[in-house]
PDB file of C-alpha atoms in Angstrom:
ATOM      1  CA  MET A   1       2.119  20.918  -8.692  1.00  0.00           C
ATOM      2  CA  SER A   2       4.459  19.887 -11.734  1.00  0.00           C
ATOM      3  CA  THR A   3       3.353  17.167 -13.931  1.00  0.00           C
ATOM      4  CA  THR A   4       6.508  15.045 -12.849  1.00  0.00           C
ATOM      5  CA  ARG A   5       5.506  15.500  -9.072  1.00  0.00           C
ATOM      6  CA  ARG A   6       1.582  14.671  -9.849  1.00  0.00           C
ATOM      7  CA  SER A   7       2.812  11.493 -11.776  1.00  0.00           C
ATOM      8  CA  LEU A   8       5.007  10.633  -8.798  1.00  0.00           C
ATOM      9  CA  LEU A   9       2.370  11.141  -5.988  1.00  0.00           C
ATOM     10  CA  GLY A  10       0.113   9.192  -8.382  1.00  0.00           C
ATOM     11  CA  ALA A  11       2.246   6.003  -8.545  1.00  0.00           C
ATOM     12  CA  ALA A  12       2.544   6.231  -4.518  1.00  0.00           C
ATOM     13  CA  LEU A  13      -0.685   6.364  -4.127  1.00  0.00           C
ATOM     14  CA  ALA A  14      -1.501   3.622  -6.635  1.00  0.00           C
ATOM     15  CA  THR A  15       0.637   1.239  -4.680  1.00  0.00           C
ATOM     16  CA  PRO A  16      -1.754   1.880  -2.749  1.00  0.00           C
ATOM     17  CA  LEU A  17       0.351   3.894  -0.263  1.00  0.00           C
ATOM     18  CA  LEU A  18       3.054   1.166   0.570  1.00  0.00           C
ATOM     19  CA  GLY A  19       5.700   3.756   1.086  1.00  0.00           C
ATOM     20  CA  TRP A  20       3.090   4.811   4.337  1.00  0.00           C
ATOM     21  CA  LEU A  21       2.430   1.614   5.827  1.00  0.00           C
ATOM     22  CA  THR A  22       5.566   0.509   7.644  1.00  0.00           C
ATOM     23  CA  GLY A  23       4.448   1.722  10.828  1.00  0.00           C
ATOM     24  CA  THR A  24       2.521  -1.416  11.558  1.00  0.00           C
ATOM     25  CA  ALA A  25       5.503  -3.630  11.782  1.00  0.00           C
ATOM     26  CA  ALA A  26       6.831  -2.297  14.707  1.00  0.00           C
ATOM     27  CA  GLY A  27       4.625   0.343  15.754  1.00  0.00           C
ATOM     28  CA  ALA A  28       6.246   3.871  15.516  1.00  0.00           C
ATOM     29  CA  VAL A  29       6.377   7.421  16.141  1.00  0.00           C
ATOM     30  CA  ASP A  30       7.073   9.557  13.142  1.00  0.00           C
ATOM     31  CA  GLY A  31       9.723  11.892  14.581  1.00  0.00           C
ATOM     32  CA  GLY A  32       9.158  11.048  18.037  1.00  0.00           C
ATOM     33  CA  THR A  33      10.355   7.714  18.672  1.00  0.00           C
ATOM     34  CA  ASP A  34      11.749   7.443  22.145  1.00  0.00           C
ATOM     35  CA  ARG A  35      15.531   7.031  21.927  1.00  0.00           C
ATOM     36  CA  SER A  36      15.954   6.518  25.620  1.00  0.00           C
ATOM     37  CA  GLY A  37      16.729   2.714  25.180  1.00  0.00           C
ATOM     38  CA  ARG A  38      13.256   1.868  26.800  1.00  0.00           C
ATOM     39  CA  LEU A  39      12.132   0.411  23.267  1.00  0.00           C
ATOM     40  CA  GLY A  40      12.546  -3.240  21.966  1.00  0.00           C
ATOM     41  CA  THR A  41      13.411  -4.549  18.638  1.00  0.00           C
ATOM     42  CA  LEU A  42      11.572  -6.377  16.072  1.00  0.00           C
ATOM     43  CA  THR A  43      13.842  -8.874  13.857  1.00  0.00           C
ATOM     44  CA  ASP A  44      13.318 -11.669  11.423  1.00  0.00           C
ATOM     45  CA  GLY A  45       9.900 -10.685  10.526  1.00  0.00           C
ATOM     46  CA  TRP A  46       8.084  -9.192   7.532  1.00  0.00           C
ATOM     47  CA  VAL A  47       5.236  -7.048   6.836  1.00  0.00           C
ATOM     48  CA  GLU A  48       2.128  -8.094   4.372  1.00  0.00           C
ATOM     49  CA  VAL A  49      -0.005  -5.548   2.696  1.00  0.00           C
ATOM     50  CA  ARG A  50      -3.201  -6.852   1.033  1.00  0.00           C
ATOM     51  CA  TRP A  51      -4.880  -4.305  -0.800  1.00  0.00           C
ATOM     52  CA  THR A  52      -9.032  -4.003  -1.022  1.00  0.00           C
ATOM     53  CA  PRO A  53     -11.382  -4.129  -4.083  1.00  0.00           C
ATOM     54  CA  GLU A  54     -11.551  -0.420  -3.314  1.00  0.00           C
ATOM     55  CA  ALA A  55      -7.749  -0.109  -3.521  1.00  0.00           C
ATOM     56  CA  GLN A  56      -7.637  -2.069  -6.856  1.00  0.00           C
ATOM     57  CA  ALA A  57     -10.367   0.262  -8.372  1.00  0.00           C
ATOM     58  CA  GLN A  58      -7.974   2.928  -7.936  1.00  0.00           C
ATOM     59  CA  LEU A  59      -5.068   0.974  -9.601  1.00  0.00           C
ATOM     60  CA  ASP A  60      -7.667   0.258 -12.388  1.00  0.00           C
ATOM     61  CA  ARG A  61      -8.656   3.798 -12.710  1.00  0.00           C
ATOM     62  CA  PHE A  62      -4.574   4.452 -13.457  1.00  0.00           C
ATOM     63  CA  GLN A  63      -4.530   1.215 -15.597  1.00  0.00           C
ATOM     64  CA  ALA A  64      -1.629   0.540 -12.637  1.00  0.00           C
ATOM     65  CA  MET A  65       0.192  -2.740 -12.533  1.00  0.00           C
ATOM     66  CA  VAL A  66       2.001  -3.495  -9.621  1.00  0.00           C
ATOM     67  CA  ASP A  67       5.222  -5.973  -9.261  1.00  0.00           C
ATOM     68  CA  VAL A  68       7.540  -6.357  -6.478  1.00  0.00           C
ATOM     69  CA  VAL A  69      11.147  -5.588  -6.145  1.00  0.00           C
ATOM     70  CA  ALA A  70      13.364  -8.007  -4.429  1.00  0.00           C
ATOM     71  CA  PRO A  71      13.501  -9.259  -1.623  1.00  0.00           C
ATOM     72  CA  ALA A  72       9.797  -8.637  -1.528  1.00  0.00           C
ATOM     73  CA  ARG A  73       7.565 -11.064  -3.049  1.00  0.00           C
ATOM     74  CA  VAL A  74       3.786 -11.327  -4.062  1.00  0.00           C
ATOM     75  CA  VAL A  75       1.804 -13.703  -2.118  1.00  0.00           C
ATOM     76  CA  LEU A  76      -1.349 -15.493  -3.673  1.00  0.00           C
ATOM     77  CA  ASP A  77      -4.296 -17.149  -1.872  1.00  0.00           C
ATOM     78  CA  ARG A  78      -8.097 -17.026  -2.212  1.00  0.00           C
ATOM     79  CA  ARG A  79      -8.350 -13.474  -0.834  1.00  0.00           C
ATOM     80  CA  GLY A  80      -6.366 -12.243  -3.652  1.00  0.00           C
ATOM     81  CA  PRO A  81      -2.621 -10.938  -4.069  1.00  0.00           C
ATOM     82  CA  ALA A  82      -0.473  -9.158  -1.284  1.00  0.00           C
ATOM     83  CA  VAL A  83       2.836  -7.956  -1.114  1.00  0.00           C
ATOM     84  CA  ARG A  84       5.372  -9.081   1.584  1.00  0.00           C
ATOM     85  CA  LEU A  85       8.317  -6.982   2.367  1.00  0.00           C
ATOM     86  CA  PRO A  86      11.131  -8.199   4.907  1.00  0.00           C
ATOM     87  CA  ILE A  87      11.609  -5.928   7.845  1.00  0.00           C
ATOM     88  CA  ARG A  88      15.071  -4.264   7.767  1.00  0.00           C
ATOM     89  CA  SER A  89      14.762  -2.768  10.964  1.00  0.00           C
ATOM     90  CA  ALA A  90      12.232  -1.790  13.570  1.00  0.00           C
ATOM     91  CA  THR A  91      11.959  -0.443  17.105  1.00  0.00           C
ATOM     92  CA  GLY A  92       9.148  -0.108  19.311  1.00  0.00           C
ATOM     93  CA  ASP A  93       6.869  -1.815  21.987  1.00  0.00           C
ATOM     94  CA  PRO A  94       3.914  -3.957  20.651  1.00  0.00           C
ATOM     95  CA  SER A  95       2.018  -3.042  23.862  1.00  0.00           C
ATOM     96  CA  LEU A  96       0.299  -6.587  24.165  1.00  0.00           C
ATOM     97  CA  ALA A  97      -1.806  -5.446  26.611  1.00  0.00           C
ATOM     98  CA  ASN A  98      -3.227  -2.411  24.678  1.00  0.00           C
ATOM     99  CA  PRO A  99      -2.617  -2.850  20.895  1.00  0.00           C
ATOM    100  CA  PRO A 100      -3.838   0.782  20.158  1.00  0.00           C
ATOM    101  CA  LYS A 101      -0.867   1.914  22.137  1.00  0.00           C
ATOM    102  CA  VAL A 102       1.431   0.235  19.914  1.00  0.00           C
ATOM    103  CA  HIS A 103       4.494   2.653  18.627  1.00  0.00           C
ATOM    104  CA  GLY A 104       7.935   2.755  17.332  1.00  0.00           C
ATOM    105  CA  ASP A 105       9.533   3.029  13.837  1.00  0.00           C
ATOM    106  CA  GLY A 106      10.664   0.701  11.375  1.00  0.00           C
ATOM    107  CA  ALA A 107      12.187  -0.001   7.824  1.00  0.00           C
ATOM    108  CA  LEU A 108      11.569  -2.543   4.935  1.00  0.00           C
ATOM    109  CA  ASP A 109      13.606  -4.025   2.460  1.00  0.00           C
ATOM    110  CA  GLY A 110      12.705  -4.241  -1.173  1.00  0.00           C
ATOM    111  CA  GLY A 111       9.694  -2.660  -2.669  1.00  0.00           C
ATOM    112  CA  VAL A 112       7.014  -2.538  -5.746  1.00  0.00           C
ATOM    113  CA  SER A 113       7.274  -0.991  -9.296  1.00  0.00           C
ATOM    114  CA  VAL A 114       4.191   0.438 -10.503  1.00  0.00           C
ATOM    115  CA  ARG A 115       3.469   0.553 -14.164  1.00  0.00           C
ATOM    116  CA  THR A 116       1.240   3.150 -15.541  1.00  0.00           C
ATOM    117  CA  SER A 117       0.380   4.760 -18.707  1.00  0.00           C
ATOM    118  CA  LYS A 118       2.755   7.526 -17.532  1.00  0.00           C
ATOM    119  CA  GLY A 119       5.736   5.075 -17.012  1.00  0.00           C
ATOM    120  CA  VAL A 120       7.296   2.442 -14.362  1.00  0.00           C
ATOM    121  CA  TYR A 121       8.038   3.804 -10.846  1.00  0.00           C
ATOM    122  CA  ARG A 122      10.036   1.921  -8.219  1.00  0.00           C
ATOM    123  CA  VAL A 123       8.708   2.461  -4.610  1.00  0.00           C
ATOM    124  CA  VAL A 124      11.940   1.617  -2.517  1.00  0.00           C
ATOM    125  CA  ASN A 125      13.382   2.451   0.858  1.00  0.00           C
ATOM    126  CA  VAL A 126      10.131   2.018   2.356  1.00  0.00           C
ATOM    127  CA  ALA A 127      10.297   3.735   5.989  1.00  0.00           C
ATOM    128  CA  GLY A 128       7.136   4.400   8.422  1.00  0.00           C
ATOM    129  CA  ALA A 129       5.823   4.992  11.554  1.00  0.00           C
ATOM    130  CA  ILE A 130       2.973   4.817  14.143  1.00  0.00           C
ATOM    131  CA  LYS A 131       1.554   6.589  17.109  1.00  0.00           C
ATOM    132  CA  ASP A 132      -1.942   7.031  18.511  1.00  0.00           C
ATOM    133  CA  SER A 133      -3.275   4.316  15.672  1.00  0.00           C
ATOM    134  CA  LEU A 134      -2.098   7.025  12.925  1.00  0.00           C
ATOM    135  CA  ALA A 135       0.275   5.611  10.372  1.00  0.00           C
ATOM    136  CA  SER A 136       2.772   7.944   8.519  1.00  0.00           C
ATOM    137  CA  GLY A 137       5.926   7.533   6.551  1.00  0.00           C
ATOM    138  CA  ARG A 138       8.554   8.044   3.536  1.00  0.00           C
ATOM    139  CA  CYS A 139      10.041   6.205   0.566  1.00  0.00           C
ATOM    140  CA  GLU A 140      11.766   6.783  -2.384  1.00  0.00           C
ATOM    141  CA  VAL A 141       9.793   7.015  -5.649  1.00  0.00           C
ATOM    142  CA  SER A 142      11.859   6.482  -8.848  1.00  0.00           C
ATOM    143  CA  GLY A 143      14.686   8.320  -7.143  1.00  0.00           C
ATOM    144  CA  ALA A 144      12.620  11.192  -5.487  1.00  0.00           C
ATOM    145  CA  GLU A 145      12.069  11.017  -1.743  1.00  0.00           C
ATOM    146  CA  MET A 146       8.261  11.385  -0.386  1.00  0.00           C
ATOM    147  CA  GLY A 147       7.252  11.764   3.026  1.00  0.00           C
ATOM    148  CA  HIS A 148       3.384  11.964   4.409  1.00  0.00           C
ATOM    149  CA  ARG A 149       2.260  12.288   7.935  1.00  0.00           C
ATOM    150  CA  SER A 150      -0.997  10.846   9.403  1.00  0.00           C
ATOM    151  CA  ALA A 151      -1.801   9.173   5.989  1.00  0.00           C
ATOM    152  CA  PHE A 152      -3.718   6.268   7.313  1.00  0.00           C
ATOM    153  CA  HIS A 153      -6.004   5.497  10.488  1.00  0.00           C
ATOM    154  CA  CYS A 154      -4.835   1.975  11.621  1.00  0.00           C
ATOM    155  CA  GLY A 155      -7.931  -0.318  13.100  1.00  0.00           C
ATOM    156  CA  LEU A 156      -5.533  -1.795  15.595  1.00  0.00           C
ATOM    157  CA  THR A 157      -8.403  -3.088  17.818  1.00  0.00           C
ATOM    158  CA  GLU A 158      -9.979  -4.813  14.511  1.00  0.00           C
ATOM    159  CA  GLY A 159      -6.777  -7.009  13.859  1.00  0.00           C
ATOM    160  CA  LYS A 160      -5.483  -9.892  15.708  1.00  0.00           C
ATOM    161  CA  LEU A 161      -2.259  -9.562  18.352  1.00  0.00           C
ATOM    162  CA  THR A 162      -0.863 -13.027  19.178  1.00  0.00           C
ATOM    163  CA  ALA A 163       2.355 -13.647  21.231  1.00  0.00           C
ATOM    164  CA  GLU A 164       3.980 -16.825  21.808  1.00  0.00           C
ATOM    165  CA  PRO A 165       4.646 -17.368  25.898  1.00  0.00           C
ATOM    166  CA  VAL A 166       7.824 -16.926  27.125  1.00  0.00           C
ATOM    167  CA  PRO A 167       9.606 -15.997  30.516  1.00  0.00           C
ATOM    168  CA  ALA A 168       9.674 -12.350  30.994  1.00  0.00           C
ATOM    169  CA  GLY A 169      12.255 -10.311  29.392  1.00  0.00           C
ATOM    170  CA  GLN A 170      12.893 -13.001  26.849  1.00  0.00           C
ATOM    171  CA  PRO A 171      12.538 -12.790  22.966  1.00  0.00           C
ATOM    172  CA  MET A 172       8.923 -13.614  21.893  1.00  0.00           C
ATOM    173  CA  LYS A 173       7.275 -14.452  18.553  1.00  0.00           C
ATOM    174  CA  VAL A 174       4.561 -11.829  17.747  1.00  0.00           C
ATOM    175  CA  ARG A 175       2.057 -11.274  15.022  1.00  0.00           C
ATOM    176  CA  LEU A 176      -0.203  -8.556  14.139  1.00  0.00           C
ATOM    177  CA  SER A 177      -2.916  -9.489  11.347  1.00  0.00           C
ATOM    178  CA  GLY A 178      -5.659  -8.104   9.766  1.00  0.00           C
ATOM    179  CA  VAL A 179      -5.233  -4.449  10.575  1.00  0.00           C
ATOM    180  CA  PRO A 180      -7.648  -2.336   8.162  1.00  0.00           C
ATOM    181  CA  LEU A 181      -5.789   0.726   7.132  1.00  0.00           C
ATOM    182  CA  ARG A 182      -7.950   3.769   6.368  1.00  0.00           C
ATOM    183  CA  PRO A 183      -7.251   6.916   4.674  1.00  0.00           C
ATOM    184  CA  THR A 184      -7.300  10.168   7.009  1.00  0.00           C
ATOM    185  CA  GLN A 185      -9.068  13.169   5.859  1.00  0.00           C
ATOM    186  CA  GLN A 186      -5.572  14.877   5.076  1.00  0.00           C
ATOM    187  CA  ALA A 187      -4.883  12.384   2.577  1.00  0.00           C
ATOM    188  CA  VAL A 188      -8.444  12.093   0.992  1.00  0.00           C
ATOM    189  CA  ASP A 189      -8.535  15.845   0.503  1.00  0.00           C
ATOM    190  CA  ALA A 190      -5.067  15.698  -0.934  1.00  0.00           C
ATOM    191  CA  TYR A 191      -6.195  12.836  -3.139  1.00  0.00           C
ATOM    192  CA  THR A 192      -9.038  15.019  -4.152  1.00  0.00           C
ATOM    193  CA  ALA A 193      -7.127  18.036  -5.031  1.00  0.00           C
ATOM    194  CA  ASN A 194      -4.850  16.018  -7.625  1.00  0.00           C
ATOM    195  CA  TYR A 195      -7.082  13.800  -9.146  1.00  0.00           C
ATOM    196  CA  GLY A 196     -11.056  14.977  -8.953  1.00  0.00           C
ATOM    197  CA  ALA A 197     -14.152  13.426  -7.246  1.00  0.00           C
ATOM    198  CA  HIS A 198     -13.656   9.863  -6.035  1.00  0.00           C
ATOM    199  CA  PRO A 199     -15.464   7.258  -3.891  1.00  0.00           C
ATOM    200  CA  VAL A 200     -12.741   7.102  -1.324  1.00  0.00           C
ATOM    201  CA  THR A 201     -13.588   8.352   2.013  1.00  0.00           C
ATOM    202  CA  VAL A 202     -12.014   8.032   5.601  1.00  0.00           C
ATOM    203  CA  ASP A 203     -14.212   5.222   6.200  1.00  0.00           C
ATOM    204  CA  THR A 204     -12.817   3.251   3.083  1.00  0.00           C
ATOM    205  CA  VAL A 205     -10.473   0.333   3.848  1.00  0.00           C
ATOM    206  CA  LEU A 206      -7.738   0.397   1.364  1.00  0.00           C
ATOM    207  CA  ALA A 207      -5.904  -2.407   3.162  1.00  0.00           C
ATOM    208  CA  TYR A 208      -5.157  -5.116   5.563  1.00  0.00           C
ATOM    209  CA  VAL A 209      -1.950  -5.290   6.919  1.00  0.00           C
ATOM    210  CA  THR A 210      -0.054  -8.278   8.767  1.00  0.00           C
ATOM    211  CA  ALA A 211       3.042  -8.158  10.483  1.00  0.00           C
ATOM    212  CA  GLN A 212       5.040 -10.842  12.272  1.00  0.00           C
ATOM    213  CA  GLY A 213       8.946 -11.031  13.700  1.00  0.00           C
ATOM    214  CA  THR A 214      10.585 -11.731  16.987  1.00  0.00           C
ATOM    215  CA  TYR A 215      10.497  -9.181  19.587  1.00  0.00           C
ATOM    216  CA  THR A 216      13.203  -8.548  21.826  1.00  0.00           C
ATOM    217  CA  PRO A 217      12.180  -6.252  24.901  1.00  0.00           C
ATOM    218  CA  PRO A 218      14.635  -3.816  26.278  1.00  0.00           C
ATOM    219  CA  PRO A 219      16.899  -4.448  29.134  1.00  0.00           C
ATOM    220  CA  ALA A 220      15.174  -4.310  32.266  1.00  0.00           C
ATOM    221  CA  GLU A 221      15.911  -1.270  34.300  1.00  0.00           C
ATOM    222  CA  GLN A 222      18.590  -1.530  36.932  1.00  0.00           C
TER     223      GLN A 222
END
């Protein structure tokens, strides 16, 4: 792998992996979303990514500083910093009765910039998917498109799903909060191959994701 490619990958990993997290916003299927019109849409929403001390340790390892690319913004509270990105578009099924079956795809507006000793990298055009609790996605890092499959396992049963009661078939406010993201073995192996030994395992929570928006179900079958 070239030095440039390694630097870009390092920036994407140090974000941490914001380009791979979008699927939680609408629940998604990488390359397999149902296009039959039986999926609903998510609008007027956002995705918030709050990284953990374990992820911060990897940022520190690269001496990386993270800032936002508008219209994304930083959210600060007693739990520490998070990045909130507006949802550009999202199609899926929030599976209110069975959260692990969430699926769909989505894209976010804005992004982040990551400053390291090797330069400043802009991570934008973030899009992603989730199927069977596995998140994958793609993003653009300083003009280079990057994509990754099965990068994270989403702890959907560990998060909290709330929905506004509405008549059947009507738009409803939904919120999925506190979903932990753990790297897959594939992601851990790729990270190790490029950067050597590290304490991150498949049991390490790198971030918590919260997403909310207005879900409009598909039209009822005639």
